[in-house]
Each structure stands twice: as C-alpha cells, then as structure tokens.
CSV table of C-alpha atoms in Angstrom, one decimal:
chain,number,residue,atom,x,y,z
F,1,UNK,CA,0.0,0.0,0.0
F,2,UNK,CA,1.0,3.7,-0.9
F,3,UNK,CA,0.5,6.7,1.0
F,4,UNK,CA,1.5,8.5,-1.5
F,5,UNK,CA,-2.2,10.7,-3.1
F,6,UNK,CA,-0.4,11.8,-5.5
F,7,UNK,CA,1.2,9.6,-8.9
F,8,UNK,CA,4.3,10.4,-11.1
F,9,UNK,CA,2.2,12.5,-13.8
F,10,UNK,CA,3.3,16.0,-14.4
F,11,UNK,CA,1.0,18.9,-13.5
F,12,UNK,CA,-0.6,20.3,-16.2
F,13,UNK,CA,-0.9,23.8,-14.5
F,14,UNK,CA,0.3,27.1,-15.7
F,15,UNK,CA,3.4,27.9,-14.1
F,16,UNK,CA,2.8,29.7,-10.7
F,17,UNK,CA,-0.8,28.6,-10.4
F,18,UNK,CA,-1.7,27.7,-7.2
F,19,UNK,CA,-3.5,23.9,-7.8
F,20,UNK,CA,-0.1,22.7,-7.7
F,21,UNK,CA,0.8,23.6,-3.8
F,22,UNK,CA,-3.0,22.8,-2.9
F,23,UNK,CA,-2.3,19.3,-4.2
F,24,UNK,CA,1.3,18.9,-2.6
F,25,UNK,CA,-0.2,19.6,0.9
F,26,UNK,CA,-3.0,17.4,0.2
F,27,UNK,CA,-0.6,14.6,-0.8
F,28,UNK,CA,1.6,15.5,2.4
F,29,UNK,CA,-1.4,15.6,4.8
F,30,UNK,CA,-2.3,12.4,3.4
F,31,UNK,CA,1.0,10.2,3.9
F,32,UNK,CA,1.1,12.3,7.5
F,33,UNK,CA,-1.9,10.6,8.3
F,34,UNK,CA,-1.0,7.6,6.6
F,35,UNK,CA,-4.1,7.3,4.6
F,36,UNK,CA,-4.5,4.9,2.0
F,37,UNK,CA,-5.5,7.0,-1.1
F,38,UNK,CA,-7.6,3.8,-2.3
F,39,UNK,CA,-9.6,4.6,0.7
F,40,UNK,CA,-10.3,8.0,-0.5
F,41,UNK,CA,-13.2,8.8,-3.0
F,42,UNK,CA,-12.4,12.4,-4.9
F,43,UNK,CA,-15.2,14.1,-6.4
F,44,UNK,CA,-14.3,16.8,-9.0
F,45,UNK,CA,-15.5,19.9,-10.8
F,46,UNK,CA,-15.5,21.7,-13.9
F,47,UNK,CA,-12.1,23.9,-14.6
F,48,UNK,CA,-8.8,23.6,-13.7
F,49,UNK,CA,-8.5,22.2,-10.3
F,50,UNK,CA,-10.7,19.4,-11.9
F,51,UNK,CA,-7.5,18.4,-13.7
F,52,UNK,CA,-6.8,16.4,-10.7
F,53,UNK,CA,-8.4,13.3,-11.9
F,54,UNK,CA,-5.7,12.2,-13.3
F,55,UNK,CA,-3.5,12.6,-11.0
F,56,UNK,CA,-3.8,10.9,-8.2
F,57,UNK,CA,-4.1,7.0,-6.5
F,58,UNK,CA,-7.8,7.1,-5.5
F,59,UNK,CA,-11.0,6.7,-6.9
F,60,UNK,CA,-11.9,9.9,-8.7
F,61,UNK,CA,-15.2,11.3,-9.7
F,62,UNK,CA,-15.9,14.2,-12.5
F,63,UNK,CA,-19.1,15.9,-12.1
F,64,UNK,CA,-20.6,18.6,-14.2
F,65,UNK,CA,-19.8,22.4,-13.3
F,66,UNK,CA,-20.9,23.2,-9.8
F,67,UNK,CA,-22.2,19.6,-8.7
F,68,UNK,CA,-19.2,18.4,-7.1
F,69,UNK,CA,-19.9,18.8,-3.7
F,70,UNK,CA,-23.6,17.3,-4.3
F,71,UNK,CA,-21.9,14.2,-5.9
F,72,UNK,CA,-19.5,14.4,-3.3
F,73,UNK,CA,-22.6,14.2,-0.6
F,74,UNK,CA,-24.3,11.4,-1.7
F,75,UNK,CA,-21.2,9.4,-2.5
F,76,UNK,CA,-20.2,10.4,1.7
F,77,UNK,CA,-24.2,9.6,2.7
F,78,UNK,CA,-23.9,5.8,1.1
F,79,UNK,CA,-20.0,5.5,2.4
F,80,UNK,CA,-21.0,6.3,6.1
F,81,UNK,CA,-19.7,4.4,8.5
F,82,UNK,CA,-17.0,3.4,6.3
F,83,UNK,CA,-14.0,5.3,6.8
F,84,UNK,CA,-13.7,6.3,3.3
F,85,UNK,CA,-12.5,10.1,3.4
F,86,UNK,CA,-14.5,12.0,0.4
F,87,UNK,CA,-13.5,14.9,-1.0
F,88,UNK,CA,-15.0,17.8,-3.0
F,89,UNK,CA,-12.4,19.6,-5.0
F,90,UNK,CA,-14.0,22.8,-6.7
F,91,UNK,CA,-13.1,26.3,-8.2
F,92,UNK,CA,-14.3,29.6,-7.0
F,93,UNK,CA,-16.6,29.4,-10.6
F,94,UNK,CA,-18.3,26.2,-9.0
F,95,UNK,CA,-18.7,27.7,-5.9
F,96,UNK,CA,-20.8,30.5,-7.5
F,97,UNK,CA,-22.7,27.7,-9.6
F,98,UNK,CA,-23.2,25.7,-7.2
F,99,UNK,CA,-23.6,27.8,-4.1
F,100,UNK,CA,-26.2,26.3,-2.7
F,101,UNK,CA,-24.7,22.6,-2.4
F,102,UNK,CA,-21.9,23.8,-0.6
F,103,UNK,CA,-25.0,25.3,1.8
F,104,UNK,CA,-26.8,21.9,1.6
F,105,UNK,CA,-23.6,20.0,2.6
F,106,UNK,CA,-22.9,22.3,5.6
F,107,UNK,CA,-26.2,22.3,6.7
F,108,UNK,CA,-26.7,18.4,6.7
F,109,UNK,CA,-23.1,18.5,8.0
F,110,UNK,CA,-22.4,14.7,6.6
F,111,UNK,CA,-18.4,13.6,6.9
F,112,UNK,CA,-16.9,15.2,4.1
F,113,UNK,CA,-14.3,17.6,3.1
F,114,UNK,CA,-15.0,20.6,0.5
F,115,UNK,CA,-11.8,22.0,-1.1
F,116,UNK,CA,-12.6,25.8,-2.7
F,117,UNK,CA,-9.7,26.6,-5.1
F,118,UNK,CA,-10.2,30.4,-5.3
F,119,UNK,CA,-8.1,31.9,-7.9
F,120,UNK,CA,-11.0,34.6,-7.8
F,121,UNK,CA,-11.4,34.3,-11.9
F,122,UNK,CA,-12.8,31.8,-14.3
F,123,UNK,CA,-9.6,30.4,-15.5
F,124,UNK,CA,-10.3,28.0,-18.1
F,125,UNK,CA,-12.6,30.2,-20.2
F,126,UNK,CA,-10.0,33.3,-19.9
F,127,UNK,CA,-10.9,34.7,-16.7
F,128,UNK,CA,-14.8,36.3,-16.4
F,129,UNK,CA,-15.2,37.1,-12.8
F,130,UNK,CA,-17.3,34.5,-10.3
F,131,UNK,CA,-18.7,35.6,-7.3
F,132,UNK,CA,-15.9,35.3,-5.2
F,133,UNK,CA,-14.2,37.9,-7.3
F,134,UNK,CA,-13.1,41.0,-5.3
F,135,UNK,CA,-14.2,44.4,-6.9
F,136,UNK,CA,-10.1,45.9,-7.7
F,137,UNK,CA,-9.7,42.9,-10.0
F,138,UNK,CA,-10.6,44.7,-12.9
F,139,UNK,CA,-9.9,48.4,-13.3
F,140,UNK,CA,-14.1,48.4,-14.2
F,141,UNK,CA,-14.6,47.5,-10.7
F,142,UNK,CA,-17.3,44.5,-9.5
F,143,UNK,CA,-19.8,44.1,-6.6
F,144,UNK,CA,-18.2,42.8,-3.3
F,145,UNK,CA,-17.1,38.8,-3.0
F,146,UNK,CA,-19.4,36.2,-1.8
F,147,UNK,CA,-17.9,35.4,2.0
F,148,UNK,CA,-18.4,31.6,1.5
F,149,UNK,CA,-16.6,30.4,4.4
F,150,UNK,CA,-18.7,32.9,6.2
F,151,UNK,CA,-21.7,30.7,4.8
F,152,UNK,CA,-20.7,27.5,5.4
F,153,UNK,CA,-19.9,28.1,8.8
F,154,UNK,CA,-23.6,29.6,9.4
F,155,UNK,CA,-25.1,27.2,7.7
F,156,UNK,CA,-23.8,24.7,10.0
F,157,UNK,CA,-20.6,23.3,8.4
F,158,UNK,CA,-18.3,21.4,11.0
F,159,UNK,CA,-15.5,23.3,10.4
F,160,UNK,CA,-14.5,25.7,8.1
F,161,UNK,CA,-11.0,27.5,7.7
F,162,UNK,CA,-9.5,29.8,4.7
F,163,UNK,CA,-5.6,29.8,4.5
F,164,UNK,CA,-3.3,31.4,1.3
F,165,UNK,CA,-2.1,29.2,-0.6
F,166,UNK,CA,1.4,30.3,0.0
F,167,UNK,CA,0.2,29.3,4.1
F,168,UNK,CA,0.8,26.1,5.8
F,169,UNK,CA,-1.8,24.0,4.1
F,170,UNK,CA,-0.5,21.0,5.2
F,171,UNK,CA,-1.5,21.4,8.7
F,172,UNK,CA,-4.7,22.7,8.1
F,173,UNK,CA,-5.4,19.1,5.8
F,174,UNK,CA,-4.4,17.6,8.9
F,175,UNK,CA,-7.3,19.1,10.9
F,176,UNK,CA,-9.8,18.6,8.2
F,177,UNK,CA,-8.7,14.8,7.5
F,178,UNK,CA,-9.6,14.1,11.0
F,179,UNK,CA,-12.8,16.2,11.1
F,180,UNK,CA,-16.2,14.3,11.9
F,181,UNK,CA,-18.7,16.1,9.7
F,182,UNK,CA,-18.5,18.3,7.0
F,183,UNK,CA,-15.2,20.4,6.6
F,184,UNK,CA,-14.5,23.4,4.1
F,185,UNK,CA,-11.1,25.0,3.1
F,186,UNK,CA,-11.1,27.9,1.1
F,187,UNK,CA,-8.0,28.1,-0.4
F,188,UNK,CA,-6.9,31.5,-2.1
F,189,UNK,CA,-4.1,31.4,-4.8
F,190,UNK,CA,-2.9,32.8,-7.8
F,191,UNK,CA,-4.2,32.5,-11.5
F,192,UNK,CA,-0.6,33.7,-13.8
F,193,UNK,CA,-2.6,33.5,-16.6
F,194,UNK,CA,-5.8,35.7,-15.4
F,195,UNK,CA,-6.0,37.0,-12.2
F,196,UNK,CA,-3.5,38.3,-9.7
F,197,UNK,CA,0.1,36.2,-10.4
F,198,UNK,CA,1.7,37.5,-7.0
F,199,UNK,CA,0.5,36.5,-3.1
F,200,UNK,CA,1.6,40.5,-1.9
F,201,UNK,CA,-1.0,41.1,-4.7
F,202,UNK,CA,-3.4,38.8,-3.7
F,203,UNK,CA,-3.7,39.8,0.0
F,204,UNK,CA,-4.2,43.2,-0.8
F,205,UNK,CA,-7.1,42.5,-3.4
F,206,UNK,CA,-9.8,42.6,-0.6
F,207,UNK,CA,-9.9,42.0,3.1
F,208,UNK,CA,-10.0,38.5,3.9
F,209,UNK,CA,-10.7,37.9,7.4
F,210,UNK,CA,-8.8,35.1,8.8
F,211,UNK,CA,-11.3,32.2,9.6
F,212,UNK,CA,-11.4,29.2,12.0
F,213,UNK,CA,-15.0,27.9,12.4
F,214,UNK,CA,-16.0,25.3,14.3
F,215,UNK,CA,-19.4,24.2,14.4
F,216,UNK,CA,-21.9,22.9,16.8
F,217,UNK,CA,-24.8,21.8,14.9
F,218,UNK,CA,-25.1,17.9,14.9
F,219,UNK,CA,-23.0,15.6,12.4
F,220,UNK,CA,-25.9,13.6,10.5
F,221,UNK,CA,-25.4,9.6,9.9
F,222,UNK,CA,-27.9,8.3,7.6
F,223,UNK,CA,-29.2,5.5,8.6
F,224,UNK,CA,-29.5,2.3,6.5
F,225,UNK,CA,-32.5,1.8,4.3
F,226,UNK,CA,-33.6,-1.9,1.9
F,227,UNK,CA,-34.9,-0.5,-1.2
F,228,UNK,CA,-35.3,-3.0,-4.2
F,229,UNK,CA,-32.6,-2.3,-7.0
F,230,UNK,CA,-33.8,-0.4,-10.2
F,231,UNK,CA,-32.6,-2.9,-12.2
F,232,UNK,CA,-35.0,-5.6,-10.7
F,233,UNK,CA,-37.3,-3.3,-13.0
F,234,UNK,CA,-35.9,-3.8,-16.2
F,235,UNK,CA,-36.6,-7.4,-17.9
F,236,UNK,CA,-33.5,-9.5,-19.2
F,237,UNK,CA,-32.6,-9.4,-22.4
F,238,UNK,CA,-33.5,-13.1,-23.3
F,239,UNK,CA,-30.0,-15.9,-24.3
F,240,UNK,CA,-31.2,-17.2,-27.8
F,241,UNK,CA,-28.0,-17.7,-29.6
F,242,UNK,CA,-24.5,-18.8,-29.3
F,243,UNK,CA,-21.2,-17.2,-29.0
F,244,UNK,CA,-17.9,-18.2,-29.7
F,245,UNK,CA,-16.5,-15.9,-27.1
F,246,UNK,CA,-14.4,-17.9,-24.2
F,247,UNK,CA,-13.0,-14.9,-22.7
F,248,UNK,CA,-12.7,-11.5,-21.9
F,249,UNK,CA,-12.7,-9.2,-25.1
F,250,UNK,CA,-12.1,-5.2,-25.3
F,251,UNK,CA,-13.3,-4.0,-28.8
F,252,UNK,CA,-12.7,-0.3,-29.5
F,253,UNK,CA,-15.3,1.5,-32.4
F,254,UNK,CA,-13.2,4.3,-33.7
F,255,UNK,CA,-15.4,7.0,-35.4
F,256,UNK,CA,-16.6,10.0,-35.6
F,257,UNK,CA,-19.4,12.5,-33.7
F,258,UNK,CA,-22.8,12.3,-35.8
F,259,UNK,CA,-22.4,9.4,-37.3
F,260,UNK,CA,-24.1,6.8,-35.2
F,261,UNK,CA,-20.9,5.1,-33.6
F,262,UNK,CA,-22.8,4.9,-30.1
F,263,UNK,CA,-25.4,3.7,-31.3
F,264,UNK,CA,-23.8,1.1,-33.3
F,265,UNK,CA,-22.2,-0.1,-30.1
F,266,UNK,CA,-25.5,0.1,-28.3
F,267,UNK,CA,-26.6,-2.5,-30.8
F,268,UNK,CA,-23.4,-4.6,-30.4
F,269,UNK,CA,-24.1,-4.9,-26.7
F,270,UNK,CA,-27.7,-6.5,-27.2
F,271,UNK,CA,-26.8,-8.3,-29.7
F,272,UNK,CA,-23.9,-9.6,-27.2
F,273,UNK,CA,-26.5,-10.1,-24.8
F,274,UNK,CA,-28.9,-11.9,-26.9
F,275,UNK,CA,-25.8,-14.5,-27.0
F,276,UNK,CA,-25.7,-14.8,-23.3
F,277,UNK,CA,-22.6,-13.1,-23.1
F,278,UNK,CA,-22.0,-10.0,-20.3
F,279,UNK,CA,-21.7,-6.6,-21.8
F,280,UNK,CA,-20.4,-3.3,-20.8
F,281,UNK,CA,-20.5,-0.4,-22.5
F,282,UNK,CA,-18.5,2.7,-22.4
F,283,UNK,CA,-18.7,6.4,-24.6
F,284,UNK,CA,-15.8,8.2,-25.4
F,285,UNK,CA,-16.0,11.8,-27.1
F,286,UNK,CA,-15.2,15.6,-26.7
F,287,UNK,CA,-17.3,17.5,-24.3
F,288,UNK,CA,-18.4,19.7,-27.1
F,289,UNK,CA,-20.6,17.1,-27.9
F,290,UNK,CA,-21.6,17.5,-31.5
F,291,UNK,CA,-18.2,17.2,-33.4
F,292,UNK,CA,-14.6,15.6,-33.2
F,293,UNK,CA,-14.1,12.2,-32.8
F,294,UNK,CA,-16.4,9.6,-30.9
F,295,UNK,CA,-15.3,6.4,-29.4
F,296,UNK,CA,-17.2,3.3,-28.2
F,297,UNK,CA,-15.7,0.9,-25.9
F,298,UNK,CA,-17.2,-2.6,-25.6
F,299,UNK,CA,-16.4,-5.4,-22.8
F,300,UNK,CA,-17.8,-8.9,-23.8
F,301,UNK,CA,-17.7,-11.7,-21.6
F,302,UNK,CA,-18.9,-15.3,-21.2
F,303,UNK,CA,-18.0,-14.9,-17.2
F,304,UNK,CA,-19.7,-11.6,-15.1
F,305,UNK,CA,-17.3,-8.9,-16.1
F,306,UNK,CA,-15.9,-7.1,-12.4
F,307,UNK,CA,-13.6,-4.3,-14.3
F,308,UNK,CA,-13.6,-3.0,-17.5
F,309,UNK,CA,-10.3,-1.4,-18.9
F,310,UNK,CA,-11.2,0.1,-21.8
F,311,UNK,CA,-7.8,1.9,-22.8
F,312,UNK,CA,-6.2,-1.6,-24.0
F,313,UNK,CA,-8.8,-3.0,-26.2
F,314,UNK,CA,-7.8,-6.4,-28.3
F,315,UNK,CA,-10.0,-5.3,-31.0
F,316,UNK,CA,-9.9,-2.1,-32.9
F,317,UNK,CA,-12.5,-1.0,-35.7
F,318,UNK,CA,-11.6,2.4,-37.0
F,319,UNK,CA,-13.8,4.0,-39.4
F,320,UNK,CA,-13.3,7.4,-39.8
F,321,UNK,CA,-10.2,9.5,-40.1
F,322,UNK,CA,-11.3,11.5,-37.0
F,323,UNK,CA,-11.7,8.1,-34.7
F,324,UNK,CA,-8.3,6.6,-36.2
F,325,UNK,CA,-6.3,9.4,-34.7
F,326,UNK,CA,-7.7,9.7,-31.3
F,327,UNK,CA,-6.9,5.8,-31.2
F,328,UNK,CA,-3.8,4.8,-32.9
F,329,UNK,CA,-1.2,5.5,-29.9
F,330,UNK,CA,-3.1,3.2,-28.0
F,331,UNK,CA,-2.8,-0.3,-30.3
F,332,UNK,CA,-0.7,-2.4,-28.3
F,333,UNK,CA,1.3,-5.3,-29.2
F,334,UNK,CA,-0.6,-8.3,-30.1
F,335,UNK,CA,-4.2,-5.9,-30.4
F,336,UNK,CA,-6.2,-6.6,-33.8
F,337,UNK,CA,-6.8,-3.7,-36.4
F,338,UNK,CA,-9.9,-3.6,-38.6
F,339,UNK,CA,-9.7,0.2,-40.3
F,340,UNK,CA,-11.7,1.6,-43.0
F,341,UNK,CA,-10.3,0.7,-46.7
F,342,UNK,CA,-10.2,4.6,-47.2
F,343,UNK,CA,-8.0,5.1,-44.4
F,344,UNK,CA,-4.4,5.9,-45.2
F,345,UNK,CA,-2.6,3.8,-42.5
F,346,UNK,CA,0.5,2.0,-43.1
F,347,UNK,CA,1.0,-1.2,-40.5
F,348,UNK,CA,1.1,-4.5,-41.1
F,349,UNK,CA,-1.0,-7.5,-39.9
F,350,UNK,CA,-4.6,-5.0,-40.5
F,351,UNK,CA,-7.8,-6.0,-42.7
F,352,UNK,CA,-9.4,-2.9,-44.3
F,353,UNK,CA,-12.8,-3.7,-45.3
F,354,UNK,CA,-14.8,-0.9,-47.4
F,355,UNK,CA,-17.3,0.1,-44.0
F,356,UNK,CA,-18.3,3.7,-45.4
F,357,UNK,CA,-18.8,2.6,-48.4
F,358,UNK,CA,-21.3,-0.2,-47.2
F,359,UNK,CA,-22.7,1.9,-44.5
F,360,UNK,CA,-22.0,5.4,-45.5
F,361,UNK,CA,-20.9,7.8,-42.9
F,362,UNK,CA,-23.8,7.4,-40.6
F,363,UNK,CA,-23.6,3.5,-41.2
F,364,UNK,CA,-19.9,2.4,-41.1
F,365,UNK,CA,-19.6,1.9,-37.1
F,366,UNK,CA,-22.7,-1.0,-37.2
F,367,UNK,CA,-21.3,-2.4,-40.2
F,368,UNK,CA,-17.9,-2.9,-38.9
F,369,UNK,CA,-19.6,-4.4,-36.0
F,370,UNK,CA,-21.4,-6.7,-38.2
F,371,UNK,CA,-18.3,-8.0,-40.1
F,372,UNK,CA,-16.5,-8.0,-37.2
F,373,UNK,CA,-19.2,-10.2,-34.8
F,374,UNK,CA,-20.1,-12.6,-37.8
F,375,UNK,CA,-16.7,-13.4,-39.2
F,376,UNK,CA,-15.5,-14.2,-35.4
F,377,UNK,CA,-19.0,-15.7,-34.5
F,378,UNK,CA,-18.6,-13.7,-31.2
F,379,UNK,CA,-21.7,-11.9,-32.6
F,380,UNK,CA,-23.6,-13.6,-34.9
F,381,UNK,CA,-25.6,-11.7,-37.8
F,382,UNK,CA,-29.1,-13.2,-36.6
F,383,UNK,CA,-28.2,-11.6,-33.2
F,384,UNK,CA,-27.2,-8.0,-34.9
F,385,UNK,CA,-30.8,-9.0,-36.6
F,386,UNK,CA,-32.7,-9.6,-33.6
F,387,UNK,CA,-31.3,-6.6,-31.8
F,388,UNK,CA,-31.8,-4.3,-34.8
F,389,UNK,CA,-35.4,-5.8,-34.6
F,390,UNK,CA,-36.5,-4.4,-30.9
F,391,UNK,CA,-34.5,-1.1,-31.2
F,392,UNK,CA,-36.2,2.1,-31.4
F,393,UNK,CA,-34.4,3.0,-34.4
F,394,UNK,CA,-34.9,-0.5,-36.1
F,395,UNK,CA,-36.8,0.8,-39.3
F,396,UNK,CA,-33.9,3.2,-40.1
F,397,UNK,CA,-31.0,0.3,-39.0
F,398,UNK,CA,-32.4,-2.3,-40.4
F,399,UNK,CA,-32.1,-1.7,-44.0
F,400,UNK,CA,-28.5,-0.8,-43.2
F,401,UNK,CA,-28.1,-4.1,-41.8
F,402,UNK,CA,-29.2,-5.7,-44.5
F,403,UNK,CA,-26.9,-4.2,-46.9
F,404,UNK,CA,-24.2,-5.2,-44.4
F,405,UNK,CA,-24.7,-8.6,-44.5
F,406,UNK,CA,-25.6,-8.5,-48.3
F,407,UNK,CA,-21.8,-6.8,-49.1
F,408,UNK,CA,-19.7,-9.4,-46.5
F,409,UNK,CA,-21.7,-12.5,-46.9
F,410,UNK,CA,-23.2,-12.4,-50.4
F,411,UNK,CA,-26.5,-13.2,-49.1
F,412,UNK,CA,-28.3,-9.5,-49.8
C-alpha cells in the first residue's frame, strides 16, 4: 500500500498557479496521516483544479460544473460508516454555480471535506469574474465577493478554515482529515494567466478575514434503508443464440461525432447479450458534444465482467479519419486492427474492409460491427438482426443491416 495521493504525472498547471501547492499539501497531509488513497473517494468539478483526476491514486469522480460537492454528498451519505474520506475539489466558478450545495452540505453537515480553489477568476474560459471575485480585479470595478466560508460556517458546516495558498496547508489538511462532519477550506491562490500572479497582490485584493470555524450543529449519519434495486425493473434481455466468445474481449469503435458510432455499439451490446454473453458499455468523445471524434468501448464476456479497462482493447474498428487518430497510440502489441479501406494507415498485420462505403458515414460503425461479430462468430448476424429488430431505431437500421450482410456475406 502507498501513502502517496499523488502519482508520477506531471502537473498540467500554468506555471505559478496555485492547484499545484494545494495538491502537494494534500498529498503531504495524506502520507502524514497515513491514509490509503484507495480509501479516499475524490469528487471533482469543472475547470482547472478538476485536472486532478488524473492525477492521483484514489478513486476519482468528474461531475458537471458546480455539482461536485452534491456528488461528493451522496457518494459520503452511502460511504458512512466506512471510513472512506471523500473529498470535494471545486473552483471559485463552481462555488458561484453551485452555491447552494456547498450550503446543503454544511447544513446536513455529513463527513466530508469541501476543497474551494479560489483563484477569484474563471480560469479556463480566460478569466470572467465568479462571485468570489473581489471588486479591484478589474480596473471596471465588481460588486463585493461572496464570503463563502462565512456561509458554510452559518449554515452549520463542522468546520471551516480559509488559509493562502502560500500558508501552511498542510496542517490545516491535517485538521480537516480528522474532522467528523463536514469540513471546508477555502483556499486563495494565484491565477498567472488571469487573475493576480503575485500573493503580496493577492492579500491586498480585498480584506479576507482570517477564519477558523467550528461548528456545533449535529454531524448527520444516515441510517441504513432496503430498497429493491432499479434494475429488478428492467426485464432480461432473453440468451437465444450462441457465441464463440471464451474470454474477456475489449473491442474499440473508432469514429466519428454524428455518425451513429454509439449507437452502433449500443446494438453490439444487445446483440452480445442476446448470446448470453456480459456486456459493458462505455462512450468516449469531446465535451463539445456535437463534433470531433467519438469512441465506443465494448467489454464482452462469457463470465460476469468485475472491471472494464477500456484503454487496452484487443480489437480495434476504426472508421473514420477523426476516430483513427484519437486511437492509434493506444494499439498495443498483439491488439487486432480492422480500419476503414479509405483510411491511409500503413502497419502491417490490419484487414481494411470498405465500412463507409457499405454503411455510408452514418452507417460504417454498425457495419464494422457486423463484419467483425459474424466473421468471429462472437456476434452472430441473426443476433445484430434480432437486436436491430426491438431497437427504437430499427426501421432506419435495419435496412442498413441488410446491406451489411448483403456486401460481407453475399447473401443480400
């Protein structure tokens, strides 16, 4: 077991931005402590401190802009009772979006700990104020900062403490580690690339009283509740053919945004269940949904699947130019290429079947499916068939499917 929170990656902050000494204290706190990062759960937002996913030894959560400290409650409502220390790691942005979870979380005062990276500007968008922007940071001037601390601490937070990021955080980690309830640290720090790049600067921006709450309102432990699983609602897809499938298989779709890769690999995973086989299913794409490339990651099993690693897939089907070069640094040695004839790749060993031109754009991911399933017999066609026929985009697949099996198996 490490103590160490942090792993060997580079930080990918600006030079002089303040994430990195946040995360160094953390990292110090924790091996102080001698916590097992495994045991830690870290619940991330939108922006730059949300960079941290990658870089750490514990489980890691990305939540949309604002929501991380909600996440973060519910994940430390179902974890109580079990030691697991669960962090919310936010920016000053988030805290204006998402005000009132920070509120919600101090006021139910669960065991958690809410990290507030203030670099007083929206960094990763070029730096619009948030609320926690003092008035001098522009020449134009701004309304005065929201006090959050000053919040959370009223609202009934356990304890609540705002240090500089040039400060001591280590010790103050320490106290929060060990805090029963929830904890908040607002951290305030430098942006070099919009906001104030100096800590004489920074203290001078506005008055920020020094703060070392402690609370007194009762630390809530949920109790334990038997509710029937969701998924008790949804019927089984039923086992009507066979696969020749005898282990664990990762297949990679390789396309592009628009042009129906997830739902091909939607498809792919009933059809993979029709044969009795466990399925899981993953997305991969930009978050400007809409364009760039779009990946589908596919786990089939014969045995109940208990992790997934879809980064080193044995099978990849690329089928657009887009898909082929968000995936080609990741073919491993002994991994299986299937890439579009119209692709201009040059390694050895690959098929290129014609997919766009059987499927068209919006076509090629099911069709490489197709080929792929039927020629292995993981898949068979009369599965692809039968899940084509229950989908709710059947009429349109179907004749696609067709055509598929008409062009690799002469039987149109």
């Amino acid at each position: 077991m490490t103590n160490r929170l942090l792993n060997d990656k580079s930080f990918p902050y600006c030079p002089g931005c303040g994430h990195g000494l946040i995360l160094k204290a953390l990292d110090a706190a924790f091996q102080a402590l001698d916590l097992d990062p495994l045991n830690a759960v870290i619940v991330s937002d939108i922006g730059c401190c949300g960079l941290i996913d990658a870089l750490v030894n514990s489980h890691t959560v990305h939540g949309l802009h604002g929501r991380s400290t909600a996440l973060a409650q519910g994940i430390a409502m179902a974890a109580a009772g079990s030691g697991k220390k669960v962090i919310a790691v936010l920016g000053d942005g988030g805290a204006s979006i998402g005000l009132q979870h920070i509120l919600t979380a101090a006021r139910w005062n669960v065991e958690m700990l809410v990290i507030l990276h203030n670099n007083m500007v929206y960094g990763m968008t070029g730096g619009q104020r948030s609320a926690l922007s003092p008035p001098n940071l522009r020449a134009d001037g701004g309304p005065q900062p929201l006090d959050v601390c000053a919040l959370a601490a009223a609202a009934g937070a356990q304890r609540v403490i705002r240090r500089f990021a040039d400060d001591d955080l280590t010790a103050a980690f320490i106290e929060l580690l060990k805090t029963r309830g929830c904890s908040l640290i607002e951290v305030l720090e430098t942006c070099p690339s919009h906001g104030l790049r100096k800590y004489p600067e920074l203290r001078q921006a506005a008055v920020y009283p020094p703060i070392d709450a402690v609370g007194s309102f009762p630390i809530f432990t949920p109790g334990v509740r038997q509710t029937p699983s969701l998924l008790d609602e949804i019927p089984a897809v039923p086992s009507k053919f066979t696969s020749s499938l005898q282990r664990q298989l990762q297949v990679t779709v390789a396309g592009s945004a628009g042009e129906g890769v997830q739902s091909a690999g939607e498809i792919a995973a009933l059809a993979a269940m029709r044969c009795g086989l466990e399925v899981q299913k993953r997305g991969e794409y930009p978050i400007t949904v809409g364009n760039g490339f779009s990946l589908v990651h596919l786990t089939f099993s014969p045995q109940p699947i208990c992790y997934a690693d879809a980064l080193d897939p044995d099978i990849i089907l690329a089928v657009s130019e887009e898909g082929w070069k968000k995936v080609k640094s990741r073919i491993r040695p002994g991994a299986r290429l299937l890439a579009d004839a119209e692709l201009q790749i040059e390694q050895g060993g690959m098929e290129q079947p014609a997919f766009r031109r059987v499927g068209g754009a919006k076509g090629a991911a099911l069709a490489a499916l197709v080929y792929w399933g039927e020629r292995t017999k993981i898949i068979p066609f009369e599965a692809f068939n039968a899940a084509v026929s229950s989908h709710r985009l059947g009429k349109i697949l179907q004749p696609l499917l067709e055509k598929s099996r008409g062009a690799w198996f002469g039987d149109a």
